[in-house]
Coordinates of C-alpha atoms and ligand atoms in Angstrom, one line a residue:
M226 CA 140.8 -11.4 19.6
I227 CA 140.3 -8.0 18.2
V228 CA 136.2 -7.1 17.4
P229 CA 136.0 -4.0 15.3
E230 CA 133.1 -1.7 15.2
P231 CA 130.4 -1.7 12.6
Q232 CA 131.0 0.6 9.6
S233 CA 128.9 3.5 9.2
A234 CA 126.8 3.3 6.4
P235 CA 128.8 5.0 3.3
G236 CA 128.0 8.1 2.9
E237 CA 126.9 10.2 -0.5
G238 CA 130.7 11.4 -1.1
E239 CA 130.6 7.4 -2.0
A240 CA 127.5 7.1 -3.7
E241 CA 128.3 4.8 -7.1
S242 CA 126.3 5.2 -10.6
L243 CA 123.5 3.2 -11.7
D244 CA 124.0 3.8 -15.6
V245 CA 128.3 3.4 -15.8
W246 CA 131.2 2.0 -13.9
G247 CA 132.0 3.6 -10.9
F248 CA 131.2 6.7 -7.9
R249 CA 128.8 8.8 -9.4
D250 CA 131.2 12.3 -8.8
T251 CA 133.2 10.8 -11.4
H252 CA 133.4 10.7 -15.2
F253 CA 135.4 11.5 -18.4
D254 CA 133.9 14.3 -20.3
V255 CA 135.0 16.4 -23.8
S256 CA 135.9 19.7 -22.2
E257 CA 134.8 23.2 -24.2
N258 CA 138.5 22.6 -26.0
G259 CA 137.2 19.4 -27.3
H260 CA 140.0 17.6 -24.5
V261 CA 139.4 14.7 -22.7
V262 CA 138.8 15.7 -19.2
I263 CA 138.2 13.8 -16.1
R264 CA 135.9 14.8 -13.9
G265 CA 135.9 14.9 -10.0
N266 CA 138.9 14.9 -7.4
R267 CA 138.8 11.4 -6.2
Y268 CA 141.6 9.6 -8.8
E269 CA 145.4 10.9 -9.5
L270 CA 144.5 12.0 -12.8
S271 CA 140.5 13.7 -11.8
G272 CA 140.1 17.3 -13.5
K273 CA 143.4 16.9 -15.2
E274 CA 142.7 17.5 -19.5
L275 CA 144.5 14.4 -22.2
P276 CA 144.4 16.4 -25.3
R277 CA 146.4 12.9 -26.4
F278 CA 144.1 10.6 -25.9
L279 CA 141.3 11.5 -28.9
P280 CA 143.5 12.0 -31.5
W281 CA 145.6 8.5 -30.5
V282 CA 142.0 6.7 -30.8
R283 CA 141.7 8.0 -34.3
E284 CA 144.6 7.4 -35.5
V285 CA 144.4 4.3 -34.3
L286 CA 140.9 2.8 -35.0
E287 CA 141.5 4.9 -38.8
V288 CA 138.2 6.4 -38.0
N289 CA 137.4 10.3 -38.1
L290 CA 135.8 10.4 -34.8
D291 CA 133.5 13.9 -34.0
A292 CA 133.3 14.7 -29.8
R293 CA 130.5 16.9 -30.8
E294 CA 128.7 13.6 -32.0
V295 CA 127.6 12.0 -29.0
H296 CA 125.2 8.5 -29.0
T297 CA 122.6 9.7 -26.8
P298 CA 122.0 7.1 -24.1
H299 CA 118.4 7.1 -23.0
Y300 CA 119.4 5.1 -19.3
P301 CA 116.9 3.4 -17.9
T302 CA 115.3 1.6 -21.4
E303 CA 112.5 -0.2 -20.4
I304 CA 112.2 -1.9 -16.5
P305 CA 109.8 -4.9 -17.0
E306 CA 106.8 -4.4 -14.1
P307 CA 107.6 -7.0 -11.9
I308 CA 105.7 -10.2 -10.8
L309 CA 105.8 -10.5 -6.9
P310 CA 102.8 -11.6 -5.7
R311 CA 101.2 -10.1 -2.5
E312 CA 102.3 -13.9 -0.2
L313 CA 105.6 -13.6 -1.4
L314 CA 105.9 -9.8 -0.2
D315 CA 104.0 -9.9 2.6
A316 CA 106.0 -12.5 3.3
L317 CA 109.5 -11.3 2.6
K318 CA 107.7 -8.1 5.3
T319 CA 107.2 -10.5 8.2
L320 CA 111.3 -10.9 7.9
L321 CA 112.4 -8.4 6.9
S322 CA 112.2 -4.1 7.6
P323 CA 110.5 -2.1 5.1
A324 CA 113.9 -0.1 4.7
Q325 CA 115.2 -4.0 3.1
I326 CA 112.8 -4.8 0.6
D327 CA 113.3 -2.6 -2.5
T328 CA 110.9 -2.8 -5.6
N329 CA 112.0 0.5 -7.3
G330 CA 112.1 0.1 -10.7
E331 CA 115.6 1.4 -11.0
T332 CA 117.1 -0.3 -8.5
R333 CA 115.6 -3.9 -9.8
L334 CA 117.4 -3.2 -13.3
R335 CA 121.1 -2.3 -11.6
H336 CA 120.6 -6.0 -10.1
G337 CA 120.0 -8.0 -12.4
H338 CA 123.2 -7.2 -14.7
G339 CA 127.0 -6.9 -14.3
H340 CA 129.6 -4.8 -16.4
T341 CA 129.9 -7.0 -19.9
Q342 CA 129.5 -4.5 -22.6
E343 CA 126.3 -6.2 -23.7
E344 CA 124.6 -5.6 -20.7
M345 CA 125.7 -2.0 -20.3
Y346 CA 124.9 -1.3 -23.6
A347 CA 121.7 -2.9 -23.0
I348 CA 120.9 -0.4 -20.1
K349 CA 121.0 2.5 -22.8
Y350 CA 120.3 1.6 -26.1
A351 CA 119.1 -1.6 -25.9
Q352 CA 116.7 -3.9 -23.2
L353 CA 118.0 -5.8 -21.0
G354 CA 114.9 -7.8 -20.4
R355 CA 113.8 -10.0 -17.3
T356 CA 114.9 -8.1 -14.0
P357 CA 114.9 -9.0 -10.3
D358 CA 111.2 -8.8 -8.8
V359 CA 112.4 -7.4 -6.0
V360 CA 115.6 -6.4 -4.0
V361 CA 116.1 -7.1 -0.1
Y362 CA 119.0 -6.6 2.2
P363 CA 119.3 -9.0 5.2
D364 CA 121.4 -8.4 7.7
S365 CA 122.3 -11.6 9.1
E366 CA 122.7 -15.4 8.6
E367 CA 119.7 -15.6 10.3
Q368 CA 117.9 -13.3 8.2
V369 CA 119.3 -15.4 4.9
T370 CA 118.9 -18.3 6.3
G371 CA 114.5 -17.3 6.4
L372 CA 114.6 -16.0 2.8
V373 CA 115.9 -19.0 1.4
E374 CA 112.6 -20.5 3.6
V375 CA 110.0 -18.3 2.6
T376 CA 111.7 -18.3 -1.4
K377 CA 110.8 -21.9 -1.1
K378 CA 108.4 -21.4 0.2
H379 CA 106.7 -19.2 -2.4
G380 CA 107.9 -20.8 -5.4
A381 CA 110.0 -18.3 -5.7
T382 CA 114.3 -17.6 -6.7
L383 CA 117.2 -16.1 -5.7
I384 CA 120.2 -14.5 -6.5
P385 CA 122.7 -13.4 -4.5
Y386 CA 124.4 -9.4 -5.5
G387 CA 127.5 -8.9 -3.8
G388 CA 128.9 -5.8 -6.0
G389 CA 127.8 -6.9 -9.2
T390 CA 130.6 -6.0 -11.2
N391 CA 131.2 -9.2 -12.5
V392 CA 131.8 -9.5 -16.2
T393 CA 130.1 -12.9 -17.6
D394 CA 126.9 -12.0 -17.2
A395 CA 126.6 -14.3 -14.2
L396 CA 123.2 -11.3 -12.3
R397 CA 121.7 -11.7 -15.4
C398 CA 118.5 -13.1 -15.6
F399 CA 116.7 -15.6 -17.7
P400 CA 113.9 -14.2 -20.0
N401 CA 111.4 -17.2 -19.3
E402 CA 111.7 -17.5 -15.5
R403 CA 108.2 -17.6 -14.4
R404 CA 109.1 -17.6 -10.6
S405 CA 109.5 -14.2 -8.6
I406 CA 113.2 -13.4 -8.9
I407 CA 114.1 -12.2 -5.8
S408 CA 118.0 -10.7 -5.6
V409 CA 120.1 -11.1 -2.4
D410 CA 122.1 -7.5 -1.7
M411 CA 124.3 -8.6 0.8
R412 CA 126.0 -4.7 1.8
R413 CA 124.4 -5.0 4.7
M414 CA 126.6 -7.6 6.2
N415 CA 129.7 -6.2 5.7
R416 CA 131.4 -6.6 8.8
V417 CA 134.3 -7.8 10.2
L418 CA 133.6 -9.5 13.0
W419 CA 136.7 -10.2 14.1
I420 CA 140.6 -10.4 14.0
D421 CA 143.1 -12.6 15.8
R422 CA 146.3 -11.4 15.1
A423 CA 148.0 -14.2 17.0
N424 CA 147.0 -16.4 14.1
M425 CA 146.8 -13.6 11.5
L426 CA 143.5 -14.7 10.8
A427 CA 140.0 -12.2 10.1
C428 CA 136.8 -13.2 10.1
I429 CA 134.5 -10.8 7.4
Q430 CA 130.9 -10.5 6.3
A431 CA 130.4 -11.7 2.8
G432 CA 129.0 -8.3 1.7
A433 CA 132.4 -6.3 2.9
V434 CA 133.0 -4.5 -0.5
G435 CA 137.3 -4.9 -1.0
R436 CA 137.6 -0.9 -0.3
H437 CA 136.1 -1.0 3.2
I438 CA 138.1 -4.1 4.0
M439 CA 141.0 -2.8 3.1
A440 CA 140.4 0.3 5.5
E441 CA 139.2 -1.5 8.3
L442 CA 142.5 -4.2 8.3
K443 CA 144.3 -1.4 8.2
K444 CA 143.4 0.3 11.5
Y445 CA 144.7 -2.8 13.6
G446 CA 148.0 -2.8 11.0
V447 CA 147.0 -5.8 9.3
T448 CA 146.2 -6.6 5.5
M449 CA 144.6 -9.3 3.6
G450 CA 146.2 -8.2 0.1
H451 CA 143.4 -9.2 -2.2
E452 CA 143.1 -6.3 -4.5
P453 CA 141.4 -7.2 -8.0
D454 CA 141.0 -4.1 -9.9
S455 CA 137.3 -3.8 -9.3
V456 CA 138.5 -4.1 -5.6
E457 CA 136.6 -0.4 -4.7
F458 CA 133.4 -2.0 -5.3
S459 CA 133.7 -5.7 -5.3
T460 CA 132.9 -7.9 -2.4
L461 CA 134.7 -10.9 -0.6
G462 CA 131.6 -13.0 -1.6
G463 CA 131.7 -12.3 -4.9
W464 CA 135.0 -12.7 -4.9
I465 CA 134.5 -16.5 -3.3
A466 CA 131.6 -17.2 -5.5
T467 CA 133.8 -16.0 -9.1
N468 CA 136.9 -17.2 -7.7
A469 CA 138.9 -14.3 -8.1
S470 CA 142.5 -12.9 -8.5
G471 CA 143.8 -9.9 -7.2
M472 CA 147.0 -7.8 -8.3
K473 CA 149.5 -9.1 -6.3
K474 CA 148.6 -12.5 -6.2
N475 CA 152.3 -13.6 -6.4
K476 CA 152.7 -12.6 -2.6
Y477 CA 148.9 -12.7 -0.6
G478 CA 147.8 -15.8 -3.5
N479 CA 144.3 -15.7 -5.0
I480 CA 141.2 -16.0 -3.2
E481 CA 141.3 -19.8 -3.0
D482 CA 144.5 -19.3 -0.8
L483 CA 143.3 -16.8 1.5
V484 CA 140.2 -18.5 1.9
L485 CA 140.6 -20.8 4.9
D486 CA 136.8 -21.5 6.1
V487 CA 133.3 -20.3 4.6
N488 CA 129.4 -19.8 6.2
V489 CA 126.9 -20.5 3.3
V490 CA 123.6 -20.7 3.4
T491 CA 122.4 -23.4 1.2
A492 CA 119.0 -25.0 0.0
A493 CA 120.0 -27.8 2.5
G494 CA 120.3 -25.8 5.4
T495 CA 123.7 -23.6 6.1
L496 CA 127.5 -25.2 5.2
A497 CA 129.3 -24.4 8.7
R498 CA 131.7 -26.3 10.5
S499 CA 132.9 -25.8 14.4
S500 CA 136.6 -24.8 13.1
C501 CA 139.0 -23.9 11.3
S502 CA 143.1 -25.8 11.1
P503 CA 145.7 -24.6 9.2
R504 CA 145.3 -27.4 6.5
E505 CA 143.5 -30.7 7.1
S506 CA 142.6 -34.2 5.8
V507 CA 138.7 -34.4 6.2
G508 CA 137.8 -36.5 3.7
M509 CA 136.2 -34.2 0.2
D510 CA 136.4 -30.7 0.7
L511 CA 133.0 -29.4 0.0
R512 CA 134.5 -25.4 0.8
R513 CA 136.1 -25.8 -2.4
L514 CA 132.8 -26.2 -4.0
I515 CA 131.6 -22.8 -2.9
F516 CA 134.7 -21.6 -4.7
G517 CA 133.6 -20.4 -8.9
S518 CA 129.9 -21.7 -7.7
E519 CA 128.7 -18.3 -8.9
G520 CA 125.6 -18.4 -6.8
A521 CA 124.1 -21.7 -8.0
L522 CA 124.7 -23.7 -4.3
G523 CA 124.5 -20.8 -1.9
I524 CA 124.9 -17.8 -0.6
V525 CA 128.4 -16.8 1.2
T526 CA 127.6 -15.1 4.2
S527 CA 130.9 -14.7 6.1
A528 CA 134.4 -16.2 5.6
V529 CA 137.4 -16.8 8.2
V530 CA 140.5 -15.5 6.1
K531 CA 144.1 -14.7 6.1
I532 CA 145.6 -11.8 7.2
F533 CA 149.4 -10.0 6.5
P534 CA 151.6 -7.5 8.4
L535 CA 151.4 -4.0 6.7
P536 CA 154.0 -4.1 4.6
E537 CA 157.3 -1.8 5.9
A538 CA 157.9 -1.4 1.8
Q539 CA 156.1 -1.1 -1.0
Q540 CA 158.0 0.2 -4.0
Y541 CA 157.1 0.9 -7.3
G542 CA 159.0 0.2 -10.5
S543 CA 158.8 -0.1 -14.3
V544 CA 160.9 -1.2 -17.3
V545 CA 160.8 -0.8 -21.0
F546 CA 161.7 -3.1 -23.3
P547 CA 162.5 -3.8 -26.7
S548 CA 159.8 -5.6 -27.5
F549 CA 156.6 -7.5 -26.5
E550 CA 159.6 -10.8 -26.5
D551 CA 162.1 -9.4 -24.6
G552 CA 159.5 -8.5 -21.8
F553 CA 157.8 -11.9 -22.1
K554 CA 161.6 -13.4 -21.7
F555 CA 162.2 -11.5 -18.6
M556 CA 158.9 -12.4 -16.7
Y557 CA 159.5 -16.3 -17.8
E558 CA 163.5 -16.2 -15.8
L559 CA 161.9 -13.7 -13.0
T560 CA 159.4 -17.0 -12.5
R561 CA 162.5 -19.5 -12.9
E562 CA 165.6 -17.5 -10.5
S563 CA 163.7 -15.5 -7.9
T564 CA 160.5 -14.6 -6.0
P565 CA 158.8 -12.2 -8.2
P566 CA 157.3 -9.2 -6.7
A567 CA 153.9 -8.7 -5.0
S568 CA 153.0 -7.6 -8.8
V569 CA 154.6 -7.3 -12.2
R570 CA 152.7 -6.6 -15.7
L571 CA 153.4 -6.5 -19.2
V572 CA 151.4 -4.4 -21.5
D573 CA 152.1 -5.1 -24.9
N574 CA 153.5 -1.6 -28.0
L575 CA 150.0 -0.5 -27.8
Q576 CA 149.0 -0.4 -24.6
F577 CA 152.1 1.4 -24.1
Q578 CA 151.0 4.0 -26.7
F579 CA 147.7 3.9 -24.3
G580 CA 149.3 4.9 -21.4
L581 CA 151.1 7.5 -23.0
A582 CA 148.0 8.6 -25.3
L583 CA 146.4 9.8 -21.0
K584 CA 149.3 11.0 -20.1
P585 CA 147.9 14.1 -19.2
K586 CA 148.6 18.1 -20.0
S587 CA 151.8 19.7 -18.8
D588 CA 152.1 23.0 -17.7
D589 CA 155.5 22.0 -16.2
A590 CA 158.8 23.3 -18.3
L591 CA 161.2 20.8 -16.0
A592 CA 159.5 17.4 -16.1
K593 CA 158.5 18.3 -19.6
L594 CA 162.1 18.5 -20.9
K595 CA 163.2 15.8 -18.5
S596 CA 160.6 13.5 -20.7
R597 CA 161.9 14.7 -23.6
I598 CA 165.8 13.5 -22.9
E599 CA 164.1 10.2 -21.5
K600 CA 162.8 10.0 -25.3
F601 CA 165.9 11.0 -26.4
F602 CA 168.0 8.7 -24.9
V603 CA 165.7 5.7 -25.0
I604 CA 164.8 6.2 -28.5
N605 CA 167.7 7.4 -30.2
L606 CA 170.8 6.3 -28.1
K607 CA 169.3 2.5 -26.7
G608 CA 167.9 1.9 -30.2
F609 CA 164.4 1.1 -29.1
Q610 CA 161.5 1.8 -32.0
P611 CA 158.8 3.6 -30.7
D612 CA 156.4 1.1 -32.2
R613 CA 157.2 -2.0 -30.9
M614 CA 158.7 -1.5 -27.4
V615 CA 157.0 -2.0 -24.5
A616 CA 156.6 -1.5 -21.0
C617 CA 156.5 -3.5 -17.6
T618 CA 155.2 -2.0 -14.1
L619 CA 155.8 -3.7 -10.9
V620 CA 154.7 -3.0 -7.2
F621 CA 157.0 -4.1 -4.2
E622 CA 156.3 -5.1 -1.0
G623 CA 157.5 -6.5 2.0
T624 CA 160.1 -5.3 4.7
R625 CA 162.4 -3.6 3.5
A626 CA 165.4 -6.0 3.2
E627 CA 162.8 -8.1 0.8
V628 CA 162.5 -5.2 -1.5
Q629 CA 165.9 -4.2 -2.0
Q630 CA 166.8 -7.9 -2.5
Q631 CA 163.6 -8.5 -5.6
Q632 CA 164.5 -5.3 -6.6
K633 CA 167.9 -6.3 -7.7
A634 CA 167.2 -9.5 -8.9
V635 CA 164.5 -7.6 -11.5
Y636 CA 167.2 -5.3 -12.6
R637 CA 170.0 -7.8 -13.4
I638 CA 167.3 -10.3 -15.2
A639 CA 165.5 -7.2 -16.8
A640 CA 168.8 -6.0 -18.2
R641 CA 169.7 -9.0 -20.1
H642 CA 166.8 -8.7 -22.0
G643 CA 167.6 -5.3 -23.4
G644 CA 165.6 -3.7 -20.2
L645 CA 165.7 -0.2 -19.5
K646 CA 164.2 1.3 -15.7
A647 CA 161.7 3.3 -15.9
G648 CA 161.7 4.8 -12.5
S649 CA 159.3 4.3 -9.7
E650 CA 156.6 7.1 -11.0
G651 CA 156.0 4.9 -14.5
G652 CA 154.8 2.2 -12.4
R653 CA 152.8 4.0 -9.8
R654 CA 151.5 5.6 -12.5
G655 CA 150.9 2.3 -14.6
Y656 CA 148.7 1.4 -11.2
Q657 CA 146.7 4.7 -10.1
L658 CA 145.6 4.5 -14.1
T659 CA 144.0 0.9 -13.6
Y660 CA 141.1 2.8 -11.5
S661 CA 140.2 5.8 -13.4
I662 CA 141.0 3.7 -16.6
A663 CA 138.2 1.2 -15.3
Y664 CA 135.3 4.4 -16.6
I665 CA 136.8 4.8 -19.8
R666 CA 134.2 2.4 -21.5
D667 CA 131.2 4.0 -20.9
F668 CA 132.4 7.2 -21.5
L669 CA 133.7 5.8 -24.8
M670 CA 130.2 4.3 -25.2
S671 CA 129.2 7.7 -26.3
Y672 CA 131.1 8.4 -29.1
Y673 CA 129.9 5.1 -30.7
I674 CA 133.1 2.9 -29.4
I675 CA 132.4 -0.7 -28.3
A676 CA 135.1 -2.4 -26.2
E677 CA 135.7 -4.6 -23.4
S678 CA 138.5 -7.1 -22.0
F679 CA 138.3 -10.5 -21.4
E680 CA 140.9 -13.3 -19.8
T681 CA 142.8 -16.0 -20.1
S682 CA 145.3 -18.2 -18.6
V683 CA 147.7 -20.9 -21.0
A684 CA 151.5 -22.4 -20.0
W685 CA 154.1 -20.1 -20.5
S686 CA 155.1 -22.5 -24.2
D687 CA 152.0 -21.7 -25.8
A688 CA 151.5 -17.9 -24.7
L689 CA 153.1 -16.1 -27.1
D690 CA 151.3 -17.5 -30.1
L691 CA 148.4 -17.2 -28.6
C692 CA 148.5 -13.5 -28.5
A693 CA 149.8 -13.6 -31.7
N694 CA 146.3 -15.9 -32.6
V695 CA 144.1 -13.9 -31.3
K696 CA 145.1 -10.5 -32.5
R697 CA 145.7 -12.1 -36.5
R698 CA 141.7 -14.3 -35.9
L699 CA 140.3 -10.6 -34.8
V700 CA 141.7 -8.1 -36.9
E701 CA 141.0 -10.7 -39.6
E702 CA 137.3 -11.5 -38.7
Y703 CA 136.8 -8.3 -38.2
A704 CA 137.5 -7.0 -41.9
R705 CA 135.6 -10.2 -43.1
R706 CA 132.6 -8.0 -41.5
K707 CA 133.6 -5.2 -43.7
L708 CA 132.7 -3.0 -40.5
P709 CA 134.7 0.5 -39.9
G710 CA 137.8 1.3 -39.3
K711 CA 140.7 -1.1 -37.7
P712 CA 139.5 -2.8 -34.3
F713 CA 141.7 -2.3 -31.4
V714 CA 143.3 -5.7 -29.9
T715 CA 145.8 -5.1 -27.8
A716 CA 147.1 -7.8 -24.9
R717 CA 148.9 -7.7 -21.5
V718 CA 150.1 -10.3 -19.2
T719 CA 148.9 -9.4 -16.0
Q720 CA 149.5 -12.8 -13.3
V721 CA 152.5 -15.0 -13.5
Y722 CA 152.8 -18.7 -12.3
R723 CA 155.7 -20.7 -12.6
T724 CA 153.9 -23.3 -14.8
G725 CA 152.3 -20.1 -17.1
V726 CA 150.5 -16.3 -17.6
C727 CA 147.4 -15.0 -17.1
I728 CA 146.9 -12.5 -20.1
Y729 CA 144.4 -9.6 -20.5
F730 CA 143.5 -8.9 -23.7
Y731 CA 141.3 -6.0 -25.1
F732 CA 138.9 -5.3 -27.7
G733 CA 137.3 -2.6 -29.7
F734 CA 136.1 -0.5 -32.5
Y735 CA 134.3 2.1 -33.8
Y736 CA 130.4 1.0 -34.4
K737 CA 128.1 4.2 -35.9
G738 CA 126.4 2.7 -38.7
I739 CA 126.1 -1.2 -36.9
P740 CA 122.4 -2.4 -36.3
N741 CA 123.3 -4.1 -32.8
P742 CA 127.0 -3.4 -32.0
H743 CA 126.7 -5.3 -28.7
E744 CA 125.6 -8.0 -30.5
V745 CA 128.3 -8.3 -32.9
Y746 CA 130.7 -7.5 -30.6
L747 CA 130.0 -10.6 -28.7
E748 CA 130.2 -12.4 -31.4
L749 CA 133.7 -11.5 -32.3
E750 CA 134.5 -12.2 -28.5
N751 CA 133.5 -15.6 -29.1
V752 CA 135.4 -16.1 -32.2
A753 CA 138.5 -14.8 -30.0
R754 CA 137.5 -17.3 -27.2
D755 CA 137.3 -20.3 -29.9
E756 CA 140.8 -19.0 -30.9
I757 CA 142.0 -19.1 -27.3
L758 CA 141.0 -22.6 -26.5
K759 CA 142.4 -23.7 -30.2
S760 CA 145.2 -22.1 -28.9
G761 CA 145.5 -23.9 -25.9
G762 CA 144.4 -21.0 -23.3
S763 CA 142.2 -21.4 -20.8
L764 CA 138.3 -20.6 -20.8
S765 CA 139.2 -18.0 -18.2
H766 CA 141.6 -17.5 -15.2
H767 CA 139.4 -15.7 -12.8
H768 CA 136.3 -13.6 -14.7
G769 CA 134.2 -17.2 -14.4
I770 CA 131.8 -18.9 -16.9
G771 CA 128.7 -17.3 -15.9
K772 CA 126.3 -16.7 -18.6
L773 CA 128.5 -15.8 -21.5
R774 CA 130.7 -18.7 -21.7
R775 CA 128.9 -21.7 -20.9
A776 CA 128.0 -23.0 -24.1
F777 CA 132.4 -23.3 -24.6
L778 CA 132.0 -25.8 -21.3
P779 CA 131.0 -28.6 -23.5
R780 CA 134.7 -27.8 -25.2
I781 CA 136.7 -28.0 -21.5
M782 CA 135.1 -30.4 -19.9
S783 CA 134.3 -34.2 -20.4
G784 CA 131.1 -35.6 -20.8
A785 CA 131.6 -37.1 -17.1
A786 CA 132.4 -33.7 -15.5
L787 CA 129.4 -32.0 -17.2
Q788 CA 126.8 -34.4 -15.5
W789 CA 128.9 -33.9 -11.9
K790 CA 128.6 -30.4 -12.0
R791 CA 124.7 -31.2 -13.5
D792 CA 124.3 -34.0 -10.7
L793 CA 125.4 -32.2 -7.9
K794 CA 123.4 -28.8 -8.3
K795 CA 120.8 -31.2 -8.6
S796 CA 120.7 -32.8 -5.5
L797 CA 122.3 -30.0 -3.4
D798 CA 119.5 -27.3 -4.5
P799 CA 116.5 -29.8 -6.1
D800 CA 113.9 -27.1 -6.5
N801 CA 116.6 -24.9 -8.0
L802 CA 115.8 -22.2 -5.4
F803 CA 119.6 -20.6 -6.5
G804 CA 118.4 -19.8 -10.4
A805 CA 120.1 -17.7 -11.4
G806 CA 121.6 -20.6 -14.2
N807 CA 125.0 -19.9 -13.9
Q808 CA 127.2 -22.4 -15.6
D809 CA 124.3 -24.8 -16.6
L810 CA 123.6 -25.7 -19.9
D811 CA 120.4 -26.7 -19.6
V812 CA 118.2 -23.7 -19.2
R813 CA 117.3 -21.1 -21.4
Ligands
LIG1197 C1 136.4 -2.8 -14.0 C2 136.5 -3.9 -13.6 C3 137.8 -4.9 -12.8 C4 137.7 -5.5 -12.3 N1 139.7 -6.4 -12.4 C5 139.0 -7.5 -12.2 C6 140.4 -8.4 -11.1 O1 141.6 -8.4 -11.5 N2 140.4 -9.9 -10.8 C7 139.1 -10.9 -10.6 O2 139.1 -11.4 -10.7 N3 137.9 -9.6 -11.9 C8 137.8 -8.9 -11.7 N4 136.9 -8.6 -12.1 C9 135.7 -9.4 -12.1 C10 134.8 -8.8 -10.8 O3 135.4 -7.7 -10.2 C11 134.9 -9.9 -10.4 O4 134.3 -11.0 -11.1 C12 134.7 -10.2 -9.3 O5 134.1 -11.5 -8.1 C13 132.6 -9.7 -8.8 O6 132.1 -9.5 -7.3 P1 131.1 -8.5 -7.1 O7 130.9 -8.8 -5.3 O8 131.0 -7.5 -7.6 O9 130.0 -9.8 -7.7 P2 128.8 -10.3 -8.5 O10 129.2 -9.3 -9.4 O11 127.8 -9.5 -7.3 O12 128.4 -11.0 -8.4 C14 129.2 -12.2 -9.4 C15 128.3 -13.9 -8.6 O13 128.4 -14.2 -7.7 C16 128.0 -14.2 -6.9 N5 127.3 -13.5 -5.9 C17 127.9 -12.7 -5.4 N6 127.8 -12.4 -4.0 C18 127.9 -14.0 -3.2 C19 128.0 -14.5 -1.3 N7 127.2 -13.4 -0.8 N8 127.4 -15.5 -2.5 C20 126.7 -16.2 -3.2 N9 127.4 -16.1 -4.0 C21 127.3 -14.6 -4.3 C22 126.4 -13.8 -7.8 O14 125.6 -14.6 -7.6 C23 127.3 -14.0 -9.5 O15 126.9 -15.1 -9.6 C24 136.4 -6.9 -13.1 C25 134.9 -6.4 -12.9 C26 135.5 -5.1 -13.7 C27 134.1 -4.4 -14.5

């Protein structure tokens, strides 16, 4: 058994922004010559100019976006005074050190939201409303237990906080909550407690952030393999509480496949077991209740997870297809005839163009020539149409032999559907882009563009219709409301299963002149969700419900199922100590 040393506290270089996504050292900007540029040096695109991006945005949205016209943010907008009785603060002080208690306004504000467009707009241009009254940073399970007791005794309420990356309003506080709200930030509980190489298990504290888990396990030649696009900032506890899915789930599994056991501090004591075996039949599996519990049943303090040897080989790949339908058929057959690689993603034509618009300016004459020849070959000789063609990006991981075998199968099946190998560089770039793209939404917001993604899962047989229906409905509803220009609506398939796929939509529009665009956006997102459900899709594949989607629950669950949920919450947490109200239809 290996017991790693505690990790040192994150350094200045890891500081995060409070008002926008990501690391403080990175943001998109417009340079003096009017080109978009990513400041900092953290990512591959950092410091590079993207001259095609703004012209492309203008063309797609059909608006005359002026890069000199900035919608100046007013972060932080109003932060309410805390409701924090002296006795409660004193009780917290007996349990925690002064450094573990924070009542600073901006800290409280940050702990009252995740990353929905509505929340990010509110903290800069409107008002978020009620925020936690105090933020605490426990460093042991005993302290978490103590916090629950203090909360009970003083009639307060708790909201667990991981990395604050959720996109479901899960951390948002109810305006009418009169009790003191204690945000329990888990960042100090970030250790890999032990690694058992013989049985390929590790025990990790719930506040550990994905990038740290990866780095720490890597030192011992192993990986957990869970890599959501938010892996830089989201935590193990957050993954469990939201039932998350990583981009390499084909190889490693989703979070529920990876977690073997959990310790959870609840209102009724600690949920824990004496041991964990590979698989058991010991009656109702209470661990399952915690996946997707969104902070409503307790605080996950640690989990035992499966680990894997670091892959001997990792290869990227990409294939272009004449159309989305061709790429989709390829994916379907891949799940029938072969084991899909660790990750396989298919973007539609608009998202393919989006990727091209983010290509940096190249001074390399040879690279430019090569790119022109490739374009000529694909378009003129192979007959691909620029406004129809799509791309699929791939990550292969495993032993060299496994990777070779998968590559063969993938490219053989792709060729049957008109797919052309587009090289490993395209694939690598696609995956690297994921991390920098996450910064674009907040950048565009200051140029009057509001955008966000939402996802679903759906059976293979309904997936293409679902994509078409959602896009059509959003375009129609947008036009009906006489909103400016055209909306940006695009889809990609991000996960495959034998039974179906996960689809991500991106939707955005130019909002200058529209009062409360975040509310208009939400209205349209709800229209899209309605269409998703009508077309056979799920309410969510991995983002969860939070407060954002709870109104749709009666459409997907019977009355008895909803009552079970209510009864369960009430009997496990009768005083509603864990009061974030996620998935709760009764709280306003
Ligand atoms: C750019 C971007 C990319 C994303 N990509 C993905 C993706 O690829 N896959 C995916 O699944 N999701 C993705 N998400 C969504 C988000 O990252 C996940 O939902 C993630 O699991 C949230 O983890 P967190 O630690 O940030 O949790 P938080 O946002 O802090 O909290 C989320 C919920 O979990 C609860 N919670 C947090 N920690 C605990 C704990 N220790 N015990 C009990 N409850 C707890 C909170 O109370 C809250 O209800 C993405 C989000 C963004 C903004």
